[in-house]
mmCIF file of C-alpha atoms in Angstrom:
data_model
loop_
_atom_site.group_PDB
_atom_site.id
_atom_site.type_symbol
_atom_site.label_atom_id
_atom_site.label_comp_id
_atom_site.label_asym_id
_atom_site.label_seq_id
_atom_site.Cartn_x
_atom_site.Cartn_y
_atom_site.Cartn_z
ATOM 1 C CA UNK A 1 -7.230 211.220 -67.344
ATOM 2 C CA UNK A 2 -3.353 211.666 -67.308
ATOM 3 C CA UNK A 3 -3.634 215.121 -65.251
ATOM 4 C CA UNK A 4 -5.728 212.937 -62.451
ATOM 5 C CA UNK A 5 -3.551 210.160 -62.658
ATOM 6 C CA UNK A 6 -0.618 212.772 -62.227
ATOM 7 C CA UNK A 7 -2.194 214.907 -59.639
ATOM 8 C CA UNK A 8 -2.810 211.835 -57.633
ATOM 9 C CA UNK A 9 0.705 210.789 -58.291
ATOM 10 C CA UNK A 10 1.704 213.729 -56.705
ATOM 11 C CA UNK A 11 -0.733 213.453 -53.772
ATOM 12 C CA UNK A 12 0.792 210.231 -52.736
ATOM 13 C CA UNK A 13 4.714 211.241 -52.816
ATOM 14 C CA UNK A 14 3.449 214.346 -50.656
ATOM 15 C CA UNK A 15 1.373 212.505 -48.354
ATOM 16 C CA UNK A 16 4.611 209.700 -48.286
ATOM 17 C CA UNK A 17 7.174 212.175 -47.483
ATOM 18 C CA UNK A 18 4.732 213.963 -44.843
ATOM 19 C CA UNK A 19 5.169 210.661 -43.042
ATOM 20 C CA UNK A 20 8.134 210.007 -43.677
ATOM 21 C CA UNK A 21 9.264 213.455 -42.125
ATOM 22 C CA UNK A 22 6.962 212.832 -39.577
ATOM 23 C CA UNK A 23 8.573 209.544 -38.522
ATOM 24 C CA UNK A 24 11.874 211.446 -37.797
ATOM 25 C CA UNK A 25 9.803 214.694 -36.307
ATOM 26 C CA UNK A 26 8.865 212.272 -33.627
ATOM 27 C CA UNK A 27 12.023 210.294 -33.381
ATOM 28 C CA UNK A 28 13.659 211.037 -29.429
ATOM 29 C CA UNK A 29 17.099 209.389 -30.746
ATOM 30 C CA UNK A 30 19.302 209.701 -33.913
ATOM 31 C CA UNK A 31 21.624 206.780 -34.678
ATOM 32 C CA UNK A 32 24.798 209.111 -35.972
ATOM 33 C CA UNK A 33 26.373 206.817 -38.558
ATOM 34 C CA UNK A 34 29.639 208.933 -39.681
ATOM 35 C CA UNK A 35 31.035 210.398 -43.052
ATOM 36 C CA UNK A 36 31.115 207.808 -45.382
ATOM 37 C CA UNK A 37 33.905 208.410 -48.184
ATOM 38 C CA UNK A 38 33.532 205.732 -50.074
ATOM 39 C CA UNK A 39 32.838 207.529 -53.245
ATOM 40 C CA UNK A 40 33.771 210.775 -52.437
ATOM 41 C CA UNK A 41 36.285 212.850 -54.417
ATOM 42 C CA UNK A 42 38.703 215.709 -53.874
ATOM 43 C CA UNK A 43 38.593 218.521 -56.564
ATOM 44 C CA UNK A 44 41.806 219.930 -57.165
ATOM 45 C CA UNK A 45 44.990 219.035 -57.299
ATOM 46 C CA UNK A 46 48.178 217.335 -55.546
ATOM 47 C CA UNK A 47 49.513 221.182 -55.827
ATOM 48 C CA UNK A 48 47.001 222.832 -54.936
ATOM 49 C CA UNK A 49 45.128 221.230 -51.493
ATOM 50 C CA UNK A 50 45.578 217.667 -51.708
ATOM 51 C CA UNK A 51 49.053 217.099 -52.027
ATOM 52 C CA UNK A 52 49.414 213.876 -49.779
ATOM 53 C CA UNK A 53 46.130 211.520 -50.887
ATOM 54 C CA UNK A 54 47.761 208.860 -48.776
ATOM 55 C CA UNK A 55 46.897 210.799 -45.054
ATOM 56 C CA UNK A 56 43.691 211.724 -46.652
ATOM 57 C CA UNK A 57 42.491 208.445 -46.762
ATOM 58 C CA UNK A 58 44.548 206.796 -43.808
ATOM 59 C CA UNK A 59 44.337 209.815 -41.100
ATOM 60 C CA UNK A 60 42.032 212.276 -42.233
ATOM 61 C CA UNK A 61 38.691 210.451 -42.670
ATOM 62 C CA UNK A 62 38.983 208.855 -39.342
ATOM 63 C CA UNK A 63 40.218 212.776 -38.301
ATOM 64 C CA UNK A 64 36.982 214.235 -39.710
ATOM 65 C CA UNK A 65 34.763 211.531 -38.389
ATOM 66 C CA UNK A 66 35.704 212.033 -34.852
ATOM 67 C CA UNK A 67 34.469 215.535 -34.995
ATOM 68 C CA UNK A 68 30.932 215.005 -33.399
ATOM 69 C CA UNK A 69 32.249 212.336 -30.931
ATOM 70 C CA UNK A 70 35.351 214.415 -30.035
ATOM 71 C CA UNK A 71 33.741 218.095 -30.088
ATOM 72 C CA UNK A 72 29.909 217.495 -30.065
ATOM 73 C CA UNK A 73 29.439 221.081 -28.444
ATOM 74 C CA UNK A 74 30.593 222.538 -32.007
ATOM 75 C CA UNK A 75 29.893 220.181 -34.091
ATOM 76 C CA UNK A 76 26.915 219.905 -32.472
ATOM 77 C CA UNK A 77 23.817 217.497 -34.094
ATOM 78 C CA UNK A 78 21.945 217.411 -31.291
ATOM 79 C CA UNK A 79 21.493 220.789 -30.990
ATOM 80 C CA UNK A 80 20.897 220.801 -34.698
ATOM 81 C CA UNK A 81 18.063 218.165 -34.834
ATOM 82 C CA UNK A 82 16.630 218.492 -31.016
ATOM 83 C CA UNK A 83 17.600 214.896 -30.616
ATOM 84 C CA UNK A 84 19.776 212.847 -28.148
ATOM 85 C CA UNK A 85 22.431 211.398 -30.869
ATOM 86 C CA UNK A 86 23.845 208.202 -30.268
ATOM 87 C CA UNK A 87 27.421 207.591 -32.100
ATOM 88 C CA UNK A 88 27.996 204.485 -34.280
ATOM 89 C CA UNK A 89 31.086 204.908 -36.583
ATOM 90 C CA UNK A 90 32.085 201.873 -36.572
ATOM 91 C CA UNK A 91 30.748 200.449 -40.086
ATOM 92 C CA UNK A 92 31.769 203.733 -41.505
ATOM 93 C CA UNK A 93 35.263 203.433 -40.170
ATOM 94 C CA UNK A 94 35.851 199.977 -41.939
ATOM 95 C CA UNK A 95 33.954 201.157 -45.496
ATOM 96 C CA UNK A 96 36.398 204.384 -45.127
ATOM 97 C CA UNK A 97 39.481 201.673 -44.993
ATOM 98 C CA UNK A 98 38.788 200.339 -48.113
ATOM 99 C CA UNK A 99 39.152 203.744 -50.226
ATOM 100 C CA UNK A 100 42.097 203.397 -52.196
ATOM 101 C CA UNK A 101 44.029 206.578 -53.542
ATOM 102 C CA UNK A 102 43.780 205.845 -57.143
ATOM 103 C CA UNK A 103 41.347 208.529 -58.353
ATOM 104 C CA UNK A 104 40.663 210.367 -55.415
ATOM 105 C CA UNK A 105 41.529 213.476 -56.146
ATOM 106 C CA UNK A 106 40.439 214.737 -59.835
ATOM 107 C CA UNK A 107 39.584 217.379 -61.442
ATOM 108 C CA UNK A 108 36.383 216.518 -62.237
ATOM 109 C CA UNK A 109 33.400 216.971 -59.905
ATOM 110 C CA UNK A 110 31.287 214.104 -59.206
ATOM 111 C CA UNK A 111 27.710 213.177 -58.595
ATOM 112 C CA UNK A 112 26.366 210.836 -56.130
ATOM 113 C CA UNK A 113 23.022 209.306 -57.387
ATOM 114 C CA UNK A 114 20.018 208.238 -55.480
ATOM 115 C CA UNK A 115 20.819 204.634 -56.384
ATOM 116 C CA UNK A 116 24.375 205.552 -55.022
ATOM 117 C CA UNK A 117 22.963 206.736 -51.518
ATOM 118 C CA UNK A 118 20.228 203.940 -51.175
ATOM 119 C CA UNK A 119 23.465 201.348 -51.512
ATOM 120 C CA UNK A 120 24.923 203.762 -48.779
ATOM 121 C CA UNK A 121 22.245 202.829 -46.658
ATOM 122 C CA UNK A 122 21.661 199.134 -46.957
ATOM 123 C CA UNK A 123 25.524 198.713 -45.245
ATOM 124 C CA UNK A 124 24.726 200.382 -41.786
ATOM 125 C CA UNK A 125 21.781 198.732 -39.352
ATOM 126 C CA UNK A 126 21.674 199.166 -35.389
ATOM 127 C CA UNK A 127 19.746 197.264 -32.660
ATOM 128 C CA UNK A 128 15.910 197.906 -32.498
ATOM 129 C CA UNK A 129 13.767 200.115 -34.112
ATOM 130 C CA UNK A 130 15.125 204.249 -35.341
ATOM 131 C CA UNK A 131 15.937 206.748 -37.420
ATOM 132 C CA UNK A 132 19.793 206.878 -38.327
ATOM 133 C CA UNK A 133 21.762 209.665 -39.697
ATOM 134 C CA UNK A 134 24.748 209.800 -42.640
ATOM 135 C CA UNK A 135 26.773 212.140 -44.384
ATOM 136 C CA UNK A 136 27.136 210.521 -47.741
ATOM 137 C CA UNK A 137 30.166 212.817 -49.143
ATOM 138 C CA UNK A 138 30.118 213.639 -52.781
ATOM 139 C CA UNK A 139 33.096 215.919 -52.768
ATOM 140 C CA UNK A 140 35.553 218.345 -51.118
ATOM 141 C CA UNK A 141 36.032 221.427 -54.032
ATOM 142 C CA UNK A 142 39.493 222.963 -53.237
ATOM 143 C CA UNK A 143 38.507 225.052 -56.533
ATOM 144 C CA UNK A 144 35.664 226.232 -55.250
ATOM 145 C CA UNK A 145 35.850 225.833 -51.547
ATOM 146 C CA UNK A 146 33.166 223.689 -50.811
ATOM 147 C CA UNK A 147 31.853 220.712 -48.790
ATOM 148 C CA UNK A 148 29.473 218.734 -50.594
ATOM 149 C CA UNK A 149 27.080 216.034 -49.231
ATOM 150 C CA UNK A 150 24.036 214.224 -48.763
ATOM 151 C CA UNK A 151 22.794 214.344 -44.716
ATOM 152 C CA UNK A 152 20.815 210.813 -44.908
ATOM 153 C CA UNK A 153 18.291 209.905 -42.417
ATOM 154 C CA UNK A 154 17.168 206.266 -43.010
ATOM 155 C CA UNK A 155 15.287 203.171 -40.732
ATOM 156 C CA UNK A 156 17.789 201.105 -39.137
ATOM 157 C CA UNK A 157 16.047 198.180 -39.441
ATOM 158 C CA UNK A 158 13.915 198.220 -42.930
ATOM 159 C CA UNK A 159 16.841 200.972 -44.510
ATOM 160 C CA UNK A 160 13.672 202.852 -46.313
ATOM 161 C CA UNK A 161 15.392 206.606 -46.850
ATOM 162 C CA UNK A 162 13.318 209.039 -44.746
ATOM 163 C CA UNK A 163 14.472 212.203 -45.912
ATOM 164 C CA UNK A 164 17.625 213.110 -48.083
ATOM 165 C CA UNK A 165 18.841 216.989 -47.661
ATOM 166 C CA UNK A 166 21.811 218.242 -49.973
ATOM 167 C CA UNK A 167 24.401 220.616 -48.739
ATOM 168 C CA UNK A 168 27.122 223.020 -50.932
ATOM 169 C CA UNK A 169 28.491 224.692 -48.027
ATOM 170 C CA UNK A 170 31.840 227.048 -47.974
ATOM 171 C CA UNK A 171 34.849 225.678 -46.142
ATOM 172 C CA UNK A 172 35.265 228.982 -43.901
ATOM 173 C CA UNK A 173 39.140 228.564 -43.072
ATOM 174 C CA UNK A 174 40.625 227.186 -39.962
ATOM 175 C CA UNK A 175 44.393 226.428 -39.356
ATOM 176 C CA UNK A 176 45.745 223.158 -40.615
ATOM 177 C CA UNK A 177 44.152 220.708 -43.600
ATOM 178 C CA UNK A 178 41.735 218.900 -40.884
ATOM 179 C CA UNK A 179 40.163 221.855 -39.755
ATOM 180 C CA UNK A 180 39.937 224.098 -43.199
ATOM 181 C CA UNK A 181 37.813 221.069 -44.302
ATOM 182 C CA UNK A 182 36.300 220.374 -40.886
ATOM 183 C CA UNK A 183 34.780 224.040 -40.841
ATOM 184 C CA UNK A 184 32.937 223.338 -44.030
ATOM 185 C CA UNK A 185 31.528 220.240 -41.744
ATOM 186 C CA UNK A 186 30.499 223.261 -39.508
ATOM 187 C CA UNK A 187 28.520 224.976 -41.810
ATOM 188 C CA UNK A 188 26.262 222.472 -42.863
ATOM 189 C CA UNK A 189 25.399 221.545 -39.628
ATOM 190 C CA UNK A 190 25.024 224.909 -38.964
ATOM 191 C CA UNK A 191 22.736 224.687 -41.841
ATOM 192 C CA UNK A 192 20.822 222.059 -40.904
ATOM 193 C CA UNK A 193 19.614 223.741 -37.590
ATOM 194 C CA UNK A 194 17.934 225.939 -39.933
ATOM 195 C CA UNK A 195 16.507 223.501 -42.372
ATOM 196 C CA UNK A 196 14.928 221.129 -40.047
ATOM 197 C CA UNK A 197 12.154 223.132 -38.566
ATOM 198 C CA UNK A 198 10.702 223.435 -41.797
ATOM 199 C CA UNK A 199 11.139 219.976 -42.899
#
């Protein structure tokens, strides 16, 4: 009686997420929501990557957000998704401003939850009915060269999660602090062009 109970279990999360996926599959617009930093930490050190915390969290995450609005032919999500994308970084910007320095950068890598990116959610809505997209960073790794984040696609209106996808993906280089970080951005869009025709 368990295993049937189970199996069906399983049926229904499949047959949910099929939905789900299929509910963005059909979507003509993306609502792109930002970076949000809000919990996101920098692995390293002050000596070794991250040596001004201060421009980090009053230049750079406005720097890094601007990406897709500023250079959407490289950083380029509607290519990615097959979408017309429709920029909105204006809760993002404000949540950003209220990072503080204290405990930003660590040496110890952190975990978002999936009670951590459902709270993400509830604080970003948009006129009528869609699919929005965030980047709900967990952590840049100067250690190990990484990007890490959850790309969130959520209802604007209801804020029911759609899909989640998580991306590890190597910061590549690029000249300057913005852009060594901003080519790991890169990369998991990159990424993502692959992923989402077998979503």
């Amino acid at each position: 009686m368990r295993a049937v109970l189970l199996m069906a279990a399983i049926g229904f999360s499949s047959a949910t997420s099929a939905q789900n996926v299929e509910k963005l599959k059909s979507a003509d617009e993306i609502v792109w929501f930002g970076m949000d930093f809000t919990k996101a930490k920098m692995i390293g050190s002050t000596d070794a990557g991250f040596s001004d915390p201060d421009a980090i969290v009053n230049q750079y995450f406005d720097a890094w957000n601007h990406l897709v609005l500023n250079e959407p032919k490289k950083y380029n999500l509607a290519g990615a998704l097959s979408k017309t994308i429709k920029n909105d970084i204006e809760a993002v910007e404000k949540r950003n401003d209220e990072v503080t320095v204290e405990g930003l950068v660590t040496y110890d890598v952190n975990k978002l939850t999936d009670e951590d990116l459902k709270a993400y959610v509830a604080n970003y809505t948009a006129e009528g009915e869609g699919v929005g997209l965030l980047f709900a960073i967990e952590n840049f790794d100067k250690t190990a060269g990484k990007v890490r984040l959850y790309a969130v696609f959520f209802d604007v209106q209801s804020h029911e999660i759609i899909k989640t996808q998580y991306y590890e993906q190597k910061a590549t280089g690029g000249f300057g602090f913005r852009n060594y970080w901003a080519s790991g951005i890169y990369q998991v869009i990159k990424q993502m062009k692959k992923d989402y025709p077998r979503w």
